mmCIF file of C-alpha atoms in Angstrom:
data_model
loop_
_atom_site.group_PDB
_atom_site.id
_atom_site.type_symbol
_atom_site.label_atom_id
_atom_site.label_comp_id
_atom_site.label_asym_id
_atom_site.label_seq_id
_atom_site.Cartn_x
_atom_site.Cartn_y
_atom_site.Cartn_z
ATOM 1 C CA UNK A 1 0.000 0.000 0.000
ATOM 2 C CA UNK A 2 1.301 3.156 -1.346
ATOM 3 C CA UNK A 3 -0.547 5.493 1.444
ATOM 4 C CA UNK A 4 -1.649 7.335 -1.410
ATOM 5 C CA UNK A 5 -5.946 7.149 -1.591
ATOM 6 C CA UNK A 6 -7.684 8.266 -4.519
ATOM 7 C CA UNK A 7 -11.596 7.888 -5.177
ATOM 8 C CA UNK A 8 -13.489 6.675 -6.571
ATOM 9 C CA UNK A 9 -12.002 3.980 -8.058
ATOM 10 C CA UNK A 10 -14.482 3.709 -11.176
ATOM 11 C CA UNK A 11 -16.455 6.124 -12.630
ATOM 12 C CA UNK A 12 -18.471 5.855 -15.859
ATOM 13 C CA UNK A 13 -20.450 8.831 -16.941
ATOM 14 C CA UNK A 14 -21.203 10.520 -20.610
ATOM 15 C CA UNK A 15 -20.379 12.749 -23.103
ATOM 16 C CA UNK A 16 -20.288 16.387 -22.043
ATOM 17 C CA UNK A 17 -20.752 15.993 -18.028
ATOM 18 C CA UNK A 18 -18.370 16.710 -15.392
ATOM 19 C CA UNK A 19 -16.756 14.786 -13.045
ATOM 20 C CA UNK A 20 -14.594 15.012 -9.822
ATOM 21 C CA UNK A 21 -11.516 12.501 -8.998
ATOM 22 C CA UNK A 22 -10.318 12.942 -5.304
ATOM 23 C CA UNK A 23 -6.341 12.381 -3.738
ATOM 24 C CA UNK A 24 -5.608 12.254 -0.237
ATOM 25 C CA UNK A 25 -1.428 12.265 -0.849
ATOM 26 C CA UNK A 26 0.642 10.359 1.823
ATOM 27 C CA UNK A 27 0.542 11.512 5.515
ATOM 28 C CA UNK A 28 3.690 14.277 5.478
ATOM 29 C CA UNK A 29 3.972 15.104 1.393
ATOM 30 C CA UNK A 30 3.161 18.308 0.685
ATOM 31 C CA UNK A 31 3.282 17.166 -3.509
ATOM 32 C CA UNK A 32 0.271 16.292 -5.623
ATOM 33 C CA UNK A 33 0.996 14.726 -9.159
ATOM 34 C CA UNK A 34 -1.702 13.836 -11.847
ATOM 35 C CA UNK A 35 -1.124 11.689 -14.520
ATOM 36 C CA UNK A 36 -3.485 10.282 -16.975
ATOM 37 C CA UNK A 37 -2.868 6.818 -18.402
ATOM 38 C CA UNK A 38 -4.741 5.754 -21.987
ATOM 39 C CA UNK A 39 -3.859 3.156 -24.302
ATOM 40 C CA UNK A 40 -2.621 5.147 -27.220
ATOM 41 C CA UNK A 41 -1.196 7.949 -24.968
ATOM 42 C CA UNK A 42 1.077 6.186 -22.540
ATOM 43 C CA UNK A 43 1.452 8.008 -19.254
ATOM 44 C CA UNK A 44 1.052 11.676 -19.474
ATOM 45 C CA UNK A 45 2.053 14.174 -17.108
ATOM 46 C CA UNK A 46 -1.130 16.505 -15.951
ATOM 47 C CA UNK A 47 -0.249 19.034 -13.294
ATOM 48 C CA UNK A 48 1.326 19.298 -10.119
ATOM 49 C CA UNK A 49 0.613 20.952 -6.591
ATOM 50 C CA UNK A 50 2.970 21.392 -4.021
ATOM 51 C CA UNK A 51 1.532 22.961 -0.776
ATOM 52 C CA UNK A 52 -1.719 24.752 -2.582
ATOM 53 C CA UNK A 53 0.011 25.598 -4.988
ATOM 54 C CA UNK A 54 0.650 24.689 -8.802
ATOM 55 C CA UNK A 55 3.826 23.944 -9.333
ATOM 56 C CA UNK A 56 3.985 22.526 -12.642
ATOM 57 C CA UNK A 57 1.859 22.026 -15.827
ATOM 58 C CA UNK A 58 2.257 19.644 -18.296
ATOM 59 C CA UNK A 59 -0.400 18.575 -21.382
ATOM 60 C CA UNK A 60 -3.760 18.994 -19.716
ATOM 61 C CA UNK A 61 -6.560 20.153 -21.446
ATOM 62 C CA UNK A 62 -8.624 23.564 -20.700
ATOM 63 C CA UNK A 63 -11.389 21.591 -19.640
ATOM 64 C CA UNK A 64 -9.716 19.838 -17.500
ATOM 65 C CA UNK A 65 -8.108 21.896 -13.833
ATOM 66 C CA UNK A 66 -7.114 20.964 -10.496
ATOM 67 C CA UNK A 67 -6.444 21.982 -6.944
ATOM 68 C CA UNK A 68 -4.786 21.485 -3.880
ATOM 69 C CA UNK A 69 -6.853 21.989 -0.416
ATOM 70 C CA UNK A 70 -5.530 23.184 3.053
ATOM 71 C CA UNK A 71 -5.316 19.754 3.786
ATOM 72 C CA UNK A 72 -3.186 18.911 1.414
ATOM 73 C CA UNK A 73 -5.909 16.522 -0.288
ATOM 74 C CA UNK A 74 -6.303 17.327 -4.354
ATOM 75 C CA UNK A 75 -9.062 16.893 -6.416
ATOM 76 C CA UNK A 76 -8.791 16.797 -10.506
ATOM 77 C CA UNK A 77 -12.234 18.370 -12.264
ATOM 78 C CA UNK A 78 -12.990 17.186 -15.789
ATOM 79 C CA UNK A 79 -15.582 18.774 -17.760
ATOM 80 C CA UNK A 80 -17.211 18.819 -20.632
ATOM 81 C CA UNK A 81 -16.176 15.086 -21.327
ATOM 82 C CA UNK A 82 -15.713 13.974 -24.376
ATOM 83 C CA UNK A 83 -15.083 9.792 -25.456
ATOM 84 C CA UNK A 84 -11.214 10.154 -25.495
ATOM 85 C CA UNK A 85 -11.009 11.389 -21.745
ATOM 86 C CA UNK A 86 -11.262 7.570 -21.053
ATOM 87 C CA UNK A 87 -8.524 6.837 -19.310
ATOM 88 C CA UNK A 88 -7.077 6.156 -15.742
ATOM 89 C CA UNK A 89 -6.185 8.981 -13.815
ATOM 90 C CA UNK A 90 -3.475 8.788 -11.028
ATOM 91 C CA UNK A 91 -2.545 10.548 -8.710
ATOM 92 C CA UNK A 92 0.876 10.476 -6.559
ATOM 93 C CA UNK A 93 2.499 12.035 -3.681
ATOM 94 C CA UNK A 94 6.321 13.195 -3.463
ATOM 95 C CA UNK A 95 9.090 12.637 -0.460
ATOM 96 C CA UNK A 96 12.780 12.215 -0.890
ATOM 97 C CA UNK A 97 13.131 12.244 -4.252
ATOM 98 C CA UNK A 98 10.189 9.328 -4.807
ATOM 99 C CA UNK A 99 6.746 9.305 -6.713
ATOM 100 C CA UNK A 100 4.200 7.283 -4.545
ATOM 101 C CA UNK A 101 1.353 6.327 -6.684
ATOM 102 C CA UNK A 102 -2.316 5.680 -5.677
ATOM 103 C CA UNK A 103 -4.390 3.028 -7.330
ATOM 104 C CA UNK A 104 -5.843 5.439 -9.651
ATOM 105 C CA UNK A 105 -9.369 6.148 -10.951
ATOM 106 C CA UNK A 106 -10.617 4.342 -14.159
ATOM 107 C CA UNK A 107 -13.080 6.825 -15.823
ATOM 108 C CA UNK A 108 -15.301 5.517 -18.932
ATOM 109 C CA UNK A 109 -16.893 8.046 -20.600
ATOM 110 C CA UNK A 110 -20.141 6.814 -22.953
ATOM 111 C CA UNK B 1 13.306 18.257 -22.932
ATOM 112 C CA UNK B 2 14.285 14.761 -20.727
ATOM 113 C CA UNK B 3 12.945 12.038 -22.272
ATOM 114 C CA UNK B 4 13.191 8.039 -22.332
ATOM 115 C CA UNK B 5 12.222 5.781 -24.659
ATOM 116 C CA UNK B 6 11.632 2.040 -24.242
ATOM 117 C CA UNK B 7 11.962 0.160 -27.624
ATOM 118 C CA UNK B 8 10.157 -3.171 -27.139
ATOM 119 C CA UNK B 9 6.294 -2.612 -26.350
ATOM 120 C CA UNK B 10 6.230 -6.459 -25.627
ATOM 121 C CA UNK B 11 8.579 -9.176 -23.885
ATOM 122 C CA UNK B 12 8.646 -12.718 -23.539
ATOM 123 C CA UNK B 13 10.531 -14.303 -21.332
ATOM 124 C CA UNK B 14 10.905 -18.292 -19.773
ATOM 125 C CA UNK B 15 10.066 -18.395 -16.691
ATOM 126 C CA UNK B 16 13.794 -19.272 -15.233
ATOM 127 C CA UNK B 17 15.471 -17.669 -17.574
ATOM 128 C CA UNK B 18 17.299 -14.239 -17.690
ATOM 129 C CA UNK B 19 15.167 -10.912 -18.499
ATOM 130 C CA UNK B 20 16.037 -7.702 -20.002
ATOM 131 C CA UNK B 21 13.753 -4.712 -20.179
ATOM 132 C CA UNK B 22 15.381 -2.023 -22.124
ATOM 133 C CA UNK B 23 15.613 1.872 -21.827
ATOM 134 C CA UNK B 24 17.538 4.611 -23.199
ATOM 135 C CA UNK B 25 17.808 8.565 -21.910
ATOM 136 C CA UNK B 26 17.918 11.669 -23.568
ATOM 137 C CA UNK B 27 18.945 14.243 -20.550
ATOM 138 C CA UNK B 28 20.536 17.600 -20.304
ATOM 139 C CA UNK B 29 22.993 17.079 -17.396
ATOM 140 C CA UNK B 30 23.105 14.351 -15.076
ATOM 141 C CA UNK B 31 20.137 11.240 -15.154
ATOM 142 C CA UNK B 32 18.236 10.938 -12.250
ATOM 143 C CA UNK B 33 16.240 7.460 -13.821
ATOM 144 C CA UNK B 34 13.864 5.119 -12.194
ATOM 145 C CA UNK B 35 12.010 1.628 -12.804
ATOM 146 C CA UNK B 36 8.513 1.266 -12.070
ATOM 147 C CA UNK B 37 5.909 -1.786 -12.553
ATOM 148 C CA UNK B 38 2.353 -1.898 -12.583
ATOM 149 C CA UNK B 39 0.169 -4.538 -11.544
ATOM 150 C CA UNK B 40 -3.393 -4.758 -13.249
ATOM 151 C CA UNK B 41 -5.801 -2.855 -12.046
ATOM 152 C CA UNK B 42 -2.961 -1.039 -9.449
ATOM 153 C CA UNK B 43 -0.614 2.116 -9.422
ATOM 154 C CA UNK B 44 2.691 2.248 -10.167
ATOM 155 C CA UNK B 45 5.043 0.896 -7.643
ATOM 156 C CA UNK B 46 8.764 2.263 -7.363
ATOM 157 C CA UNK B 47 11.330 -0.474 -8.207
ATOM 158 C CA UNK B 48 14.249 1.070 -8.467
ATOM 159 C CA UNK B 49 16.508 4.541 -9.162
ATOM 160 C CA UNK B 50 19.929 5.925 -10.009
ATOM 161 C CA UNK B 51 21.001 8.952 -8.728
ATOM 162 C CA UNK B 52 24.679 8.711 -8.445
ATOM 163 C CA UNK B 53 27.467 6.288 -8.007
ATOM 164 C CA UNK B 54 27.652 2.911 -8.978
ATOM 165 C CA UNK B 55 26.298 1.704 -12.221
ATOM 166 C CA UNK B 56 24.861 -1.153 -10.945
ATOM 167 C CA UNK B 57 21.399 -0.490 -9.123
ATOM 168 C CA UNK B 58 19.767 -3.026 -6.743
ATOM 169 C CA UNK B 59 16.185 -2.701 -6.763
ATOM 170 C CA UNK B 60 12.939 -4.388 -5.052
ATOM 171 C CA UNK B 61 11.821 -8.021 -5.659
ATOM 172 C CA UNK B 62 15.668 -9.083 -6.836
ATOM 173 C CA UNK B 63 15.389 -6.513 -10.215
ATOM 174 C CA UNK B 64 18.259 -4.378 -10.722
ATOM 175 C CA UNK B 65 19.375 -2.048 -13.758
ATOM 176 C CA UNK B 66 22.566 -1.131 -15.188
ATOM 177 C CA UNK B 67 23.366 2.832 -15.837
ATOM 178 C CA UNK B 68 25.522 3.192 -19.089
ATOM 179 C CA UNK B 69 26.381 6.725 -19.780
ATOM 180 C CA UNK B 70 28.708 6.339 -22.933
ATOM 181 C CA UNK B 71 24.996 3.860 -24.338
ATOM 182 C CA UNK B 72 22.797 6.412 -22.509
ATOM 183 C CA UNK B 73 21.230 3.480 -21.493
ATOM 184 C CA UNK B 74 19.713 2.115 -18.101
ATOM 185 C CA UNK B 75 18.487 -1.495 -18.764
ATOM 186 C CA UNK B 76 16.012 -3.424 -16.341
ATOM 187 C CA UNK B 77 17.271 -6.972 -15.872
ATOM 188 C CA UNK B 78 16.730 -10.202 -13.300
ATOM 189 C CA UNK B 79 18.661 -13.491 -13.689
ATOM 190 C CA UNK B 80 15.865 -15.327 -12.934
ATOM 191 C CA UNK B 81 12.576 -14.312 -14.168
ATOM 192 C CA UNK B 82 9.312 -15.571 -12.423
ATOM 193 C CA UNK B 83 5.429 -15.753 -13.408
ATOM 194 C CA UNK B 84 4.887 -13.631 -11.031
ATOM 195 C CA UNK B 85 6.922 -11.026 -12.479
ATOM 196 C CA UNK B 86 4.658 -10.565 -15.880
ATOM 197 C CA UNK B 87 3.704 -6.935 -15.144
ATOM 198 C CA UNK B 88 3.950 -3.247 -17.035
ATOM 199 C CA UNK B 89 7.062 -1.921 -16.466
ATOM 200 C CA UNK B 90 7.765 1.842 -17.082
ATOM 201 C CA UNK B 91 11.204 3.551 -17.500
ATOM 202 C CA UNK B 92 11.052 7.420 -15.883
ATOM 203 C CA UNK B 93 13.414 10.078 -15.907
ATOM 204 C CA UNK B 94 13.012 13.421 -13.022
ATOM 205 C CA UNK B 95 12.436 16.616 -13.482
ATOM 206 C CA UNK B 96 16.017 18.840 -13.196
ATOM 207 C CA UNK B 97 14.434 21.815 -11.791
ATOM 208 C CA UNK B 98 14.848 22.197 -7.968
ATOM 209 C CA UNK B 99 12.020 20.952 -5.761
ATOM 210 C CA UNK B 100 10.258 19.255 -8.867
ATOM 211 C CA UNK B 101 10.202 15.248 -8.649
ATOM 212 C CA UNK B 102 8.088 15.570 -11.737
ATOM 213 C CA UNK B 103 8.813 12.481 -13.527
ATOM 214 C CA UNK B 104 8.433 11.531 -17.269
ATOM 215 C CA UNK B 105 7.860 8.110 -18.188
ATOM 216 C CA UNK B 106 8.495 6.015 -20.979
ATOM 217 C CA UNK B 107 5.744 3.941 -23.202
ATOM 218 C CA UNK B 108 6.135 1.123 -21.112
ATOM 219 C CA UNK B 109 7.234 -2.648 -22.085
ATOM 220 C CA UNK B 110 4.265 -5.536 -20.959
ATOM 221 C CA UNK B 111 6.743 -8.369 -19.473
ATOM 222 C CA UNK B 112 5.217 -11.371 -19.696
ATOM 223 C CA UNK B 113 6.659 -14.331 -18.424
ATOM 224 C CA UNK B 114 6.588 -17.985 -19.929
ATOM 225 C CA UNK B 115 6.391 -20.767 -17.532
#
């Protein structure tokens, strides 16, 4: 067990709603990493929150945005959904150096 | 940009016999490179990394990996390859800028083990 939670861990919904995917990161890290993982599209970098903060962006989509609570818990909102956004999301948490990955959120859009 | 690139999308290996699951590194400065697997339906789960030092890395579940800089290379590889071990395996290179353990991963290579 990673101590990385993320929920739910399935979600199927359609075309043009909006969904929430929810990361409580490791008890201590103050780093949030999404990543979304298709078939054709390998493991892509999303964004990244470090203490409330973005840190770092990589190829997400506009209808896609993020954010890091006082907590420290992150949620990743996807709107507008189209049939590609199919995919597992994960997120991961950051100390010393080493990505902890949760057990990630398979989202089917119909 | 750091990248890596893993050239075989699929493996087959005897169970018993030696495995090899390649990578190769396109950095500016020095590597920091890691080896993850995943498990169906699981996250990723750290198997090993090389930071600095020697070029031989020892890694979780008897893996290890060999850093060639003159190759660019840092190959995943067990002399002994179990059933168990058929898994996803993912080559990842880190972020350079300070504080960012941003990590880019490669296309993966599915293991699959023969028995």
């Amino acid at each position: 067990d990673s101590g990385v939670t993320q929920t739910p861990k399935h979600l199927i919904t359609a075309t043009g709603q909006r969904v929430t995917l929810r990361c409580s990161p490791r008890s201590g890290d103050l780093s949030v990493y999404w990543y979304q993982q298709s078939l054709d599209q390998g493991l892509q970098f999303l964004i990244q929150y470090y203490n409330g903060e973005e840190r770092a962006k990589g190829n997400i989509l506009e209808r896609f945005s993020a954010q890091q609570f006082p907590d420290l818990h992150s949620e990743l909102n996807l709107s507008s959904l189209e049939l590609g956004d199919s995919a597992l999301y994960f997120c991961a948490s950051s100390a010393q150096g080493l990505l902890h990955f949760g057990n990630g959120t398979r989202l089917t859009v119909t | 940009a750091q990248s890596v690139a893993q050239p075989e999308d699929q493996v087959n290996v005897a169970e018993g016999n030696p495995l090899t699951v390649k990578c190769t590194y396109s950095v500016s400065g020095n590597p920091y490179l890691f080896w993850y697997v995943q498990y169906p339906n699981r996250g990723l789960q750290f198997l090993l990394k090389y930071i600095t030092g020697d070029n031989l890395v020892k890694g979780s579940y008897g893996f290890e990996a060999e850093f060639n800089k003159s190759q660019t290379s840092f190959h995943l590889k067990k002399p002994s390859a179990l059933v168990s071990d058929s898994a996803l395996y993912f080559c990842a290179v880190r972020d350079i800028n300070f504080g960012n353990e941003k990590l880019t991963f490669g296309t993966g290579t599915r293991l699959t083990i023969i028995p």
